[in-house]
PDB file of C-alpha atoms in Angstrom:
ATOM      1  CA  MET G   1     -36.336  59.544  -3.561  1.00  0.00           C
ATOM      2  CA  SER G   2     -34.476  58.431  -6.692  1.00  0.00           C
ATOM      3  CA  THR G   3     -31.209  59.746  -5.239  1.00  0.00           C
ATOM      4  CA  GLN G   4     -31.717  57.816  -1.988  1.00  0.00           C
ATOM      5  CA  ARG G   5     -32.578  54.643  -3.884  1.00  0.00           C
ATOM      6  CA  THR G   6     -29.470  55.008  -6.048  1.00  0.00           C
ATOM      7  CA  THR G   7     -27.291  55.527  -2.979  1.00  0.00           C
ATOM      8  CA  ARG G   8     -28.762  52.458  -1.225  1.00  0.00           C
ATOM      9  CA  TYR G   9     -28.327  50.367  -4.390  1.00  0.00           C
ATOM     10  CA  ARG G  10     -24.686  51.361  -4.749  1.00  0.00           C
ATOM     11  CA  ARG G  11     -24.088  50.651  -1.056  1.00  0.00           C
ATOM     12  CA  HIS G  12     -25.707  47.193  -1.436  1.00  0.00           C
ATOM     13  CA  ILE G  13     -23.542  46.382  -4.467  1.00  0.00           C
ATOM     14  CA  GLY G  14     -20.432  47.544  -2.615  1.00  0.00           C
ATOM     15  CA  LEU G  15     -21.157  45.297   0.358  1.00  0.00           C
ATOM     16  CA  ALA G  16     -21.841  42.328  -1.914  1.00  0.00           C
ATOM     17  CA  VAL G  17     -18.521  42.819  -3.731  1.00  0.00           C
ATOM     18  CA  LEU G  18     -16.693  43.147  -0.398  1.00  0.00           C
ATOM     19  CA  ALA G  19     -18.270  39.920   0.879  1.00  0.00           C
ATOM     20  CA  THR G  20     -17.300  38.084  -2.316  1.00  0.00           C
ATOM     21  CA  LEU G  21     -13.687  39.294  -2.132  1.00  0.00           C
ATOM     22  CA  THR G  22     -13.491  38.273   1.540  1.00  0.00           C
ATOM     23  CA  ALA G  23     -14.764  34.762   0.759  1.00  0.00           C
ATOM     24  CA  VAL G  24     -12.249  34.387  -2.080  1.00  0.00           C
ATOM     25  CA  SER G  25      -9.440  35.593   0.182  1.00  0.00           C
ATOM     26  CA  LEU G  26     -10.377  33.114   2.923  1.00  0.00           C
ATOM     27  CA  ALA G  27     -10.535  30.235   0.446  1.00  0.00           C
ATOM     28  CA  ALA G  28      -7.089  31.111  -0.930  1.00  0.00           C
ATOM     29  CA  CYS G  29      -5.615  31.217   2.577  1.00  0.00           C
ATOM     30  CA  GLY G  30      -7.349  28.015   3.683  1.00  0.00           C
ATOM     31  CA  GLY G  31      -9.339  29.802   6.347  1.00  0.00           C
ATOM     32  CA  GLY G  32     -12.913  29.057   7.258  1.00  0.00           C
ATOM     33  CA  SER G  33     -13.016  25.689   5.506  1.00  0.00           C
ATOM     34  CA  GLY G  34     -12.250  23.518   8.531  1.00  0.00           C
ATOM     35  CA  LYS G  35      -9.762  21.472   6.473  1.00  0.00           C
ATOM     36  CA  LYS G  36      -6.028  21.428   6.876  1.00  0.00           C
ATOM     37  CA  SER G  37      -3.569  21.401   4.020  1.00  0.00           C
ATOM     38  CA  ARG G  38      -1.839  18.257   2.894  1.00  0.00           C
ATOM     39  CA  SER G  39       1.510  19.702   3.897  1.00  0.00           C
ATOM     40  CA  GLY G  40       0.744  19.772   7.603  1.00  0.00           C
ATOM     41  CA  GLY G  41      -2.767  18.654   8.443  1.00  0.00           C
ATOM     42  CA  ALA G  42      -5.164  15.819   7.920  1.00  0.00           C
ATOM     43  CA  GLY G  43      -3.465  14.783   4.703  1.00  0.00           C
ATOM     44  CA  GLY G  44      -0.107  14.231   6.409  1.00  0.00           C
ATOM     45  CA  SER G  45       3.044  16.305   6.564  1.00  0.00           C
ATOM     46  CA  SER G  46       6.179  16.076   4.477  1.00  0.00           C
ATOM     47  CA  GLU G  47       7.965  14.631   7.507  1.00  0.00           C
ATOM     48  CA  SER G  48       5.471  11.789   7.894  1.00  0.00           C
ATOM     49  CA  SER G  49       5.719  10.974   4.173  1.00  0.00           C
ATOM     50  CA  GLU G  50       9.409  10.119   4.436  1.00  0.00           C
ATOM     51  CA  ALA G  51      10.165   6.414   4.285  1.00  0.00           C
ATOM     52  CA  PRO G  52      13.318   4.838   5.741  1.00  0.00           C
ATOM     53  CA  LYS G  53      16.247   4.842   3.349  1.00  0.00           C
ATOM     54  CA  ASN G  54      18.722   2.092   2.445  1.00  0.00           C
ATOM     55  CA  LEU G  55      16.776  -0.832   3.880  1.00  0.00           C
ATOM     56  CA  LYS G  56      17.833  -4.273   2.684  1.00  0.00           C
ATOM     57  CA  LEU G  57      16.230  -7.706   2.823  1.00  0.00           C
ATOM     58  CA  GLY G  58      16.380  -9.018   6.369  1.00  0.00           C
ATOM     59  CA  GLN G  59      15.928  -5.580   7.967  1.00  0.00           C
ATOM     60  CA  ALA G  60      12.654  -4.680   9.689  1.00  0.00           C
ATOM     61  CA  GLY G  61      10.715  -1.675   8.485  1.00  0.00           C
ATOM     62  CA  PRO G  62       8.654   0.681  10.653  1.00  0.00           C
ATOM     63  CA  ALA G  63       5.605  -0.911  12.291  1.00  0.00           C
ATOM     64  CA  GLN G  64       2.432  -0.770  10.214  1.00  0.00           C
ATOM     65  CA  GLU G  65      -1.169  -0.705  11.411  1.00  0.00           C
ATOM     66  CA  ILE G  66      -3.362  -3.348   9.784  1.00  0.00           C
ATOM     67  CA  THR G  67      -7.113  -3.525  10.379  1.00  0.00           C
ATOM     68  CA  ARG G  68      -9.366  -6.527   9.823  1.00  0.00           C
ATOM     69  CA  TYR G  69     -12.807  -7.297  11.239  1.00  0.00           C
ATOM     70  CA  GLU G  70     -12.766  -3.905  13.045  1.00  0.00           C
ATOM     71  CA  LYS G  71      -9.604  -4.808  14.972  1.00  0.00           C
ATOM     72  CA  THR G  72      -6.324  -2.956  14.456  1.00  0.00           C
ATOM     73  CA  GLY G  73      -2.898  -4.309  15.283  1.00  0.00           C
ATOM     74  CA  LYS G  74       0.643  -3.126  14.666  1.00  0.00           C
ATOM     75  CA  PHE G  75       2.941  -5.351  12.641  1.00  0.00           C
ATOM     76  CA  SER G  76       6.681  -5.329  12.057  1.00  0.00           C
ATOM     77  CA  LEU G  77       7.426  -6.461   8.484  1.00  0.00           C
ATOM     78  CA  THR G  78      10.729  -7.893   7.310  1.00  0.00           C
ATOM     79  CA  PRO G  79      11.054  -9.102   3.712  1.00  0.00           C
ATOM     80  CA  THR G  80      13.552 -11.946   3.868  1.00  0.00           C
ATOM     81  CA  LYS G  81      14.119 -13.171   0.332  1.00  0.00           C
ATOM     82  CA  VAL G  82      12.950 -13.285  -3.278  1.00  0.00           C
ATOM     83  CA  VAL G  83      12.968 -16.375  -5.509  1.00  0.00           C
ATOM     84  CA  LEU G  84      12.690 -15.805  -9.265  1.00  0.00           C
ATOM     85  CA  GLY G  85      11.025 -18.396 -11.461  1.00  0.00           C
ATOM     86  CA  LYS G  86      11.401 -18.991 -15.191  1.00  0.00           C
ATOM     87  CA  PRO G  87       9.003 -18.019 -17.989  1.00  0.00           C
ATOM     88  CA  ALA G  88       8.491 -21.723 -18.723  1.00  0.00           C
ATOM     89  CA  ASP G  89       7.040 -22.196 -15.223  1.00  0.00           C
ATOM     90  CA  LEU G  90       3.819 -20.587 -16.460  1.00  0.00           C
ATOM     91  CA  ASP G  91       3.341 -22.963 -19.388  1.00  0.00           C
ATOM     92  CA  GLU G  92       1.304 -25.383 -17.277  1.00  0.00           C
ATOM     93  CA  LEU G  93      -1.437 -22.733 -16.948  1.00  0.00           C
ATOM     94  CA  ASN G  94      -2.186 -23.258 -20.665  1.00  0.00           C
ATOM     95  CA  ASP G  95      -2.521 -19.556 -21.465  1.00  0.00           C
ATOM     96  CA  LYS G  96       0.624 -18.563 -23.325  1.00  0.00           C
ATOM     97  CA  LYS G  97      -0.983 -15.393 -24.668  1.00  0.00           C
ATOM     98  CA  LYS G  98      -1.828 -14.102 -21.195  1.00  0.00           C
ATOM     99  CA  TYR G  99       1.528 -14.938 -19.644  1.00  0.00           C
ATOM    100  CA  LYS G 100       3.761 -14.210 -22.618  1.00  0.00           C
ATOM    101  CA  ASP G 101       7.105 -12.667 -21.623  1.00  0.00           C
ATOM    102  CA  LEU G 102       6.339 -12.935 -17.890  1.00  0.00           C
ATOM    103  CA  LYS G 103       7.774 -14.884 -14.984  1.00  0.00           C
ATOM    104  CA  VAL G 104       7.014 -15.333 -11.295  1.00  0.00           C
ATOM    105  CA  ALA G 105       8.798 -13.674  -8.385  1.00  0.00           C
ATOM    106  CA  TRP G 106       8.078 -15.326  -5.017  1.00  0.00           C
ATOM    107  CA  ILE G 107       8.343 -12.752  -2.199  1.00  0.00           C
ATOM    108  CA  TYR G 108       8.867 -13.849   1.406  1.00  0.00           C
ATOM    109  CA  VAL G 109       7.946 -11.598   4.337  1.00  0.00           C
ATOM    110  CA  LYS G 110       8.326 -12.269   8.069  1.00  0.00           C
ATOM    111  CA  ALA G 111       5.628 -10.456  10.032  1.00  0.00           C
ATOM    112  CA  GLU G 112       5.439  -9.989  13.800  1.00  0.00           C
ATOM    113  CA  HIS G 113       2.475  -8.662  15.770  1.00  0.00           C
ATOM    114  CA  VAL G 114       4.062  -5.957  17.945  1.00  0.00           C
ATOM    115  CA  GLY G 115       1.110  -4.045  19.412  1.00  0.00           C
ATOM    116  CA  GLY G 116      -2.562  -3.160  19.377  1.00  0.00           C
ATOM    117  CA  SER G 117      -5.444  -5.606  19.263  1.00  0.00           C
ATOM    118  CA  ALA G 118      -5.303  -9.248  18.294  1.00  0.00           C
ATOM    119  CA  VAL G 119      -6.337  -9.456  14.630  1.00  0.00           C
ATOM    120  CA  LYS G 120      -8.012 -12.330  12.834  1.00  0.00           C
ATOM    121  CA  GLU G 121      -6.524 -13.151   9.439  1.00  0.00           C
ATOM    122  CA  PRO G 122      -4.798  -9.785   8.835  1.00  0.00           C
ATOM    123  CA  MET G 123      -4.013  -9.114   5.194  1.00  0.00           C
ATOM    124  CA  VAL G 124      -0.311  -8.599   5.786  1.00  0.00           C
ATOM    125  CA  MET G 125       0.647  -9.007   2.128  1.00  0.00           C
ATOM    126  CA  GLY G 126      -2.090  -6.685   0.870  1.00  0.00           C
ATOM    127  CA  ASN G 127       0.270  -3.726   0.408  1.00  0.00           C
ATOM    128  CA  VAL G 128       3.409  -5.697  -0.445  1.00  0.00           C
ATOM    129  CA  SER G 129       4.755  -5.518  -3.983  1.00  0.00           C
ATOM    130  CA  GLY G 130       8.051  -5.187  -5.776  1.00  0.00           C
ATOM    131  CA  GLU G 131       9.980  -2.909  -8.110  1.00  0.00           C
ATOM    132  CA  THR G 132      11.642  -4.374 -11.171  1.00  0.00           C
ATOM    133  CA  SER G 133      14.997  -3.493 -12.706  1.00  0.00           C
ATOM    134  CA  ALA G 134      13.006  -1.537 -15.304  1.00  0.00           C
ATOM    135  CA  GLY G 135      11.504   0.633 -12.553  1.00  0.00           C
ATOM    136  CA  GLU G 136       8.017  -0.839 -12.911  1.00  0.00           C
ATOM    137  CA  PRO G 137       5.880  -2.348 -10.116  1.00  0.00           C
ATOM    138  CA  ALA G 138       5.400  -6.084  -9.850  1.00  0.00           C
ATOM    139  CA  THR G 139       1.854  -7.394 -10.278  1.00  0.00           C
ATOM    140  CA  GLN G 140       0.316  -9.490  -7.529  1.00  0.00           C
ATOM    141  CA  PHE G 141      -0.426 -12.904  -9.020  1.00  0.00           C
ATOM    142  CA  LEU G 142      -3.919 -14.075  -8.060  1.00  0.00           C
ATOM    143  CA  LEU G 143      -3.139 -17.692  -8.713  1.00  0.00           C
ATOM    144  CA  ILE G 144      -6.062 -20.114  -8.917  1.00  0.00           C
ATOM    145  CA  GLY G 145      -4.737 -23.505  -7.965  1.00  0.00           C
ATOM    146  CA  ASP G 146      -0.971 -23.772  -7.773  1.00  0.00           C
ATOM    147  CA  LEU G 147       2.232 -24.087  -9.756  1.00  0.00           C
ATOM    148  CA  SER G 148       4.492 -27.095  -9.561  1.00  0.00           C
ATOM    149  CA  SER G 149       7.423 -24.669  -9.551  1.00  0.00           C
ATOM    150  CA  ARG G 150       6.370 -23.142  -6.226  1.00  0.00           C
ATOM    151  CA  PRO G 151       9.370 -23.296  -3.859  1.00  0.00           C
ATOM    152  CA  SER G 152       8.945 -25.979  -1.211  1.00  0.00           C
ATOM    153  CA  ASP G 153       9.323 -23.440   1.613  1.00  0.00           C
ATOM    154  CA  CYS G 154       6.747 -21.030   0.150  1.00  0.00           C
ATOM    155  CA  LEU G 155       3.709 -22.024   2.190  1.00  0.00           C
ATOM    156  CA  GLY G 156       1.599 -18.887   1.928  1.00  0.00           C
ATOM    157  CA  ASN G 157       0.985 -18.264   5.622  1.00  0.00           C
ATOM    158  CA  ASP G 158       3.007 -20.782   7.605  1.00  0.00           C
ATOM    159  CA  GLY G 159       0.750 -20.370  10.642  1.00  0.00           C
ATOM    160  CA  THR G 160      -2.533 -21.310   8.993  1.00  0.00           C
ATOM    161  CA  LYS G 161      -2.209 -25.089   9.114  1.00  0.00           C
ATOM    162  CA  SER G 162      -1.284 -25.249  12.791  1.00  0.00           C
ATOM    163  CA  LEU G 163      -3.844 -22.675  13.901  1.00  0.00           C
ATOM    164  CA  GLY G 164      -6.829 -24.042  12.020  1.00  0.00           C
ATOM    165  CA  SER G 165      -9.444 -21.906  10.305  1.00  0.00           C
ATOM    166  CA  ASP G 166      -9.224 -18.953  12.706  1.00  0.00           C
ATOM    167  CA  ASP G 167      -5.763 -17.481  12.242  1.00  0.00           C
ATOM    168  CA  ILE G 168      -5.717 -14.922  15.066  1.00  0.00           C
ATOM    169  CA  TRP G 169      -2.485 -12.975  15.486  1.00  0.00           C
ATOM    170  CA  LYS G 170      -1.607 -11.846  19.010  1.00  0.00           C
ATOM    171  CA  LYS G 171       1.202  -9.661  20.264  1.00  0.00           C
ATOM    172  CA  GLY G 172       4.570 -11.389  20.022  1.00  0.00           C
ATOM    173  CA  GLU G 173       3.460 -13.936  17.426  1.00  0.00           C
ATOM    174  CA  THR G 174       5.376 -14.246  14.167  1.00  0.00           C
ATOM    175  CA  ARG G 175       4.502 -15.731  10.770  1.00  0.00           C
ATOM    176  CA  THR G 176       6.424 -16.078   7.519  1.00  0.00           C
ATOM    177  CA  LEU G 177       4.338 -15.374   4.447  1.00  0.00           C
ATOM    178  CA  CYS G 178       5.111 -16.007   0.788  1.00  0.00           C
ATOM    179  CA  GLU G 179       3.154 -14.841  -2.246  1.00  0.00           C
ATOM    180  CA  PRO G 180       3.744 -14.876  -6.049  1.00  0.00           C
ATOM    181  CA  TYR G 181       4.080 -11.769  -8.217  1.00  0.00           C
ATOM    182  CA  LEU G 182       4.437 -11.376 -11.964  1.00  0.00           C
ATOM    183  CA  ILE G 183       7.280  -9.412 -13.565  1.00  0.00           C
ATOM    184  CA  PRO G 184       8.572  -9.105 -17.148  1.00  0.00           C
ATOM    185  CA  ALA G 185      10.713 -12.074 -18.116  1.00  0.00           C
ATOM    186  CA  ASP G 186      13.706  -9.914 -19.037  1.00  0.00           C
ATOM    187  CA  THR G 187      13.848  -8.110 -15.670  1.00  0.00           C
ATOM    188  CA  THR G 188      14.832  -8.883 -12.097  1.00  0.00           C
ATOM    189  CA  LEU G 189      13.331  -7.669  -8.834  1.00  0.00           C
ATOM    190  CA  GLU G 190      15.342  -4.726  -7.524  1.00  0.00           C
ATOM    191  CA  ALA G 191      13.306  -4.056  -4.393  1.00  0.00           C
ATOM    192  CA  VAL G 192      10.426  -5.301  -2.265  1.00  0.00           C
ATOM    193  CA  THR G 193       7.998  -2.474  -1.536  1.00  0.00           C
ATOM    194  CA  TYR G 194       5.229  -1.732   0.965  1.00  0.00           C
ATOM    195  CA  SER G 195       2.626   0.908   0.128  1.00  0.00           C
ATOM    196  CA  GLN G 196       1.786   3.311   2.980  1.00  0.00           C
ATOM    197  CA  GLY G 197      -1.095   5.008   1.170  1.00  0.00           C
ATOM    198  CA  TYR G 198      -1.477   7.929  -1.202  1.00  0.00           C
ATOM    199  CA  TYR G 199       0.362  10.566   0.801  1.00  0.00           C
ATOM    200  CA  LYS G 200       3.382   8.609   2.002  1.00  0.00           C
ATOM    201  CA  GLU G 201       6.322   7.200   0.147  1.00  0.00           C
ATOM    202  CA  PRO G 202       6.412   3.405  -0.125  1.00  0.00           C
ATOM    203  CA  ILE G 203       8.926   1.571   2.021  1.00  0.00           C
ATOM    204  CA  LYS G 204      11.602  -0.171  -0.065  1.00  0.00           C
ATOM    205  CA  TRP G 205      13.970  -3.007   0.718  1.00  0.00           C
ATOM    206  CA  ALA G 206      16.794  -3.522  -1.742  1.00  0.00           C
ATOM    207  CA  VAL G 207      17.179  -7.049  -3.113  1.00  0.00           C
ATOM    208  CA  ARG G 208      20.905  -7.840  -3.088  1.00  0.00           C
TER     209      ARG G 208
END
């Protein structure tokens, strides 16, 4: 009886070890998990992460999907120009410590609704930023009130006033948007950027 029990025990241990090794092997190979790898599955492939190269201001980038209020539309984005302010422009905010060694960069983007659903008040500038001559990202300036140095043609969303409170973008409609960003005072803006998420390279437009 003791011999039979020993044999059964060893057989049980052997099967348990085999099952463990099989599970480890499947996990290493990506099998059985139901998830695809970042290189070619749900996380996106290396091909889809490639952004267009050598874009300049005035050239349209690839269409981007933007969702708001459960409606998704496709938008063509074209940064058109950048206007740099002076450090002294921020003095009127009466917070020299906060804005020390900074200045404002006003970024202009033309956006066109090119497909999908009509979207109410899409946040077109939500993923727009810039890259400074020091290689650092610009900081979106959440400005309360306004600056007297704001360029006269920087109207935020130029469609808002004529469309009233419900700014609904439909296919074929175009707006020009302008928003302020903060950059170090001793730098310039080398590129306007658009973030495509964690797994894709940002789109860049050279400022020249």
